[in-house]
Amino acid sequence: IKWCKHIKLGISFIAKREKKNILNMSRKVILIGRYLLMMVLFKMELVLCKSKDLTVGLFVPWTGHWPAGKNLASAASIAIDDINSSPNLLQNKTLRLVWRDDRCSGRYSVGETAQLHYGTHYNKTGVDVYIGPYCSEGCESAGLLAAFFDTPMISYSCSSTRMSKKDEYPTFARTKISA
């Protein structure tokens, strides 16, 4: 419960700073980082304050024209294990990872987004946040559906300039600057 107060203060602080800096596009990387952090804090509040485990849906290109998914999925699994084994991070909560092969394809990415949302995977619950897709084509289609579901989507590689349109992709953030 003490974490809930700190998380809400963090959300409030970032939201105030966001309003001041939103017009300064030279700080784009900082804004993206703050936006990403704010989305994660909102989900952390849900998890820590509402007694719910967090399920992360990870898109990786396992097959398709750029099949690097084996390395990406392995790294994500190691990170999840590290987070879950730390006694100070989630305090008796569990972070679960469900990965899907998006094939660097818009068609498959949108389909996997829907399947992850409706819980058509092993644990039968929907995801709380999406990570990926890797390719811009997948981001554009899956990002629209994530926005419809009001679920955060954080891409680690998508560079499409279209994804910067916050009216179309309000729940999307990325760690890579658009092309």
XYZ file of C-alpha atoms in Angstrom, residues 96-167:
72
model
C 4.488 -13.152 -16.724
C 5.727 -13.178 -20.294
C 3.757 -14.443 -23.264
C 5.497 -14.121 -26.614
C 4.091 -14.268 -30.106
C 5.686 -14.540 -33.539
C 4.672 -11.382 -35.411
C 6.680 -12.443 -38.499
C 7.431 -8.749 -39.180
C 3.988 -8.690 -40.759
C 1.125 -6.270 -40.232
C -1.438 -9.015 -40.734
C 0.103 -11.368 -38.181
C 0.871 -8.585 -35.707
C -2.744 -7.432 -35.559
C -3.955 -11.020 -35.201
C -1.527 -11.743 -32.379
C -2.523 -8.479 -30.670
C -6.140 -9.641 -30.590
C -5.212 -13.125 -29.390
C -3.079 -11.724 -26.582
C -5.837 -9.308 -25.564
C -8.506 -11.986 -25.403
C -6.265 -14.476 -23.630
C -5.947 -17.170 -26.260
C -2.625 -18.347 -24.833
C -1.574 -20.701 -22.060
C -2.697 -18.684 -19.040
C -6.068 -17.637 -20.498
C -5.904 -14.032 -19.301
C -5.369 -10.954 -21.422
C -2.120 -9.015 -21.363
C -1.614 -5.773 -19.468
C 1.004 -4.332 -21.807
C 2.424 -5.130 -25.240
C 6.142 -4.959 -26.051
C 6.924 -4.777 -29.761
C 6.376 -5.408 -32.607
C 9.848 -5.118 -34.038
C 8.974 -4.040 -37.597
C 7.139 -0.838 -38.510
C 4.526 -2.679 -40.580
C 3.533 -4.659 -37.509
C 3.567 -1.596 -35.252
C 1.175 0.305 -37.471
C -1.515 -2.377 -37.506
C -1.058 -3.707 -33.973
C -0.754 -0.182 -32.547
C -4.232 0.696 -33.764
C -5.705 -2.342 -32.049
C -3.748 -1.680 -28.846
C -5.190 1.856 -28.863
C -8.696 0.430 -29.338
C -8.115 -1.885 -26.351
C -6.584 1.048 -24.381
C -3.519 -1.072 -23.639
C 0.015 0.349 -23.636
C 2.298 -0.774 -26.451
C 6.029 -0.128 -26.178
C 8.112 -0.863 -29.250
C 11.824 -1.490 -29.054
C 12.514 -0.991 -32.758
C 9.604 0.493 -34.736
C 10.756 3.582 -36.657
C 7.636 4.503 -38.648
C 6.872 8.231 -38.498
C 3.161 7.382 -38.596
C 3.448 6.036 -35.046
C 4.100 9.597 -33.806
C 0.467 10.540 -34.476
C -0.879 10.478 -30.927
C -4.458 10.915 -32.118
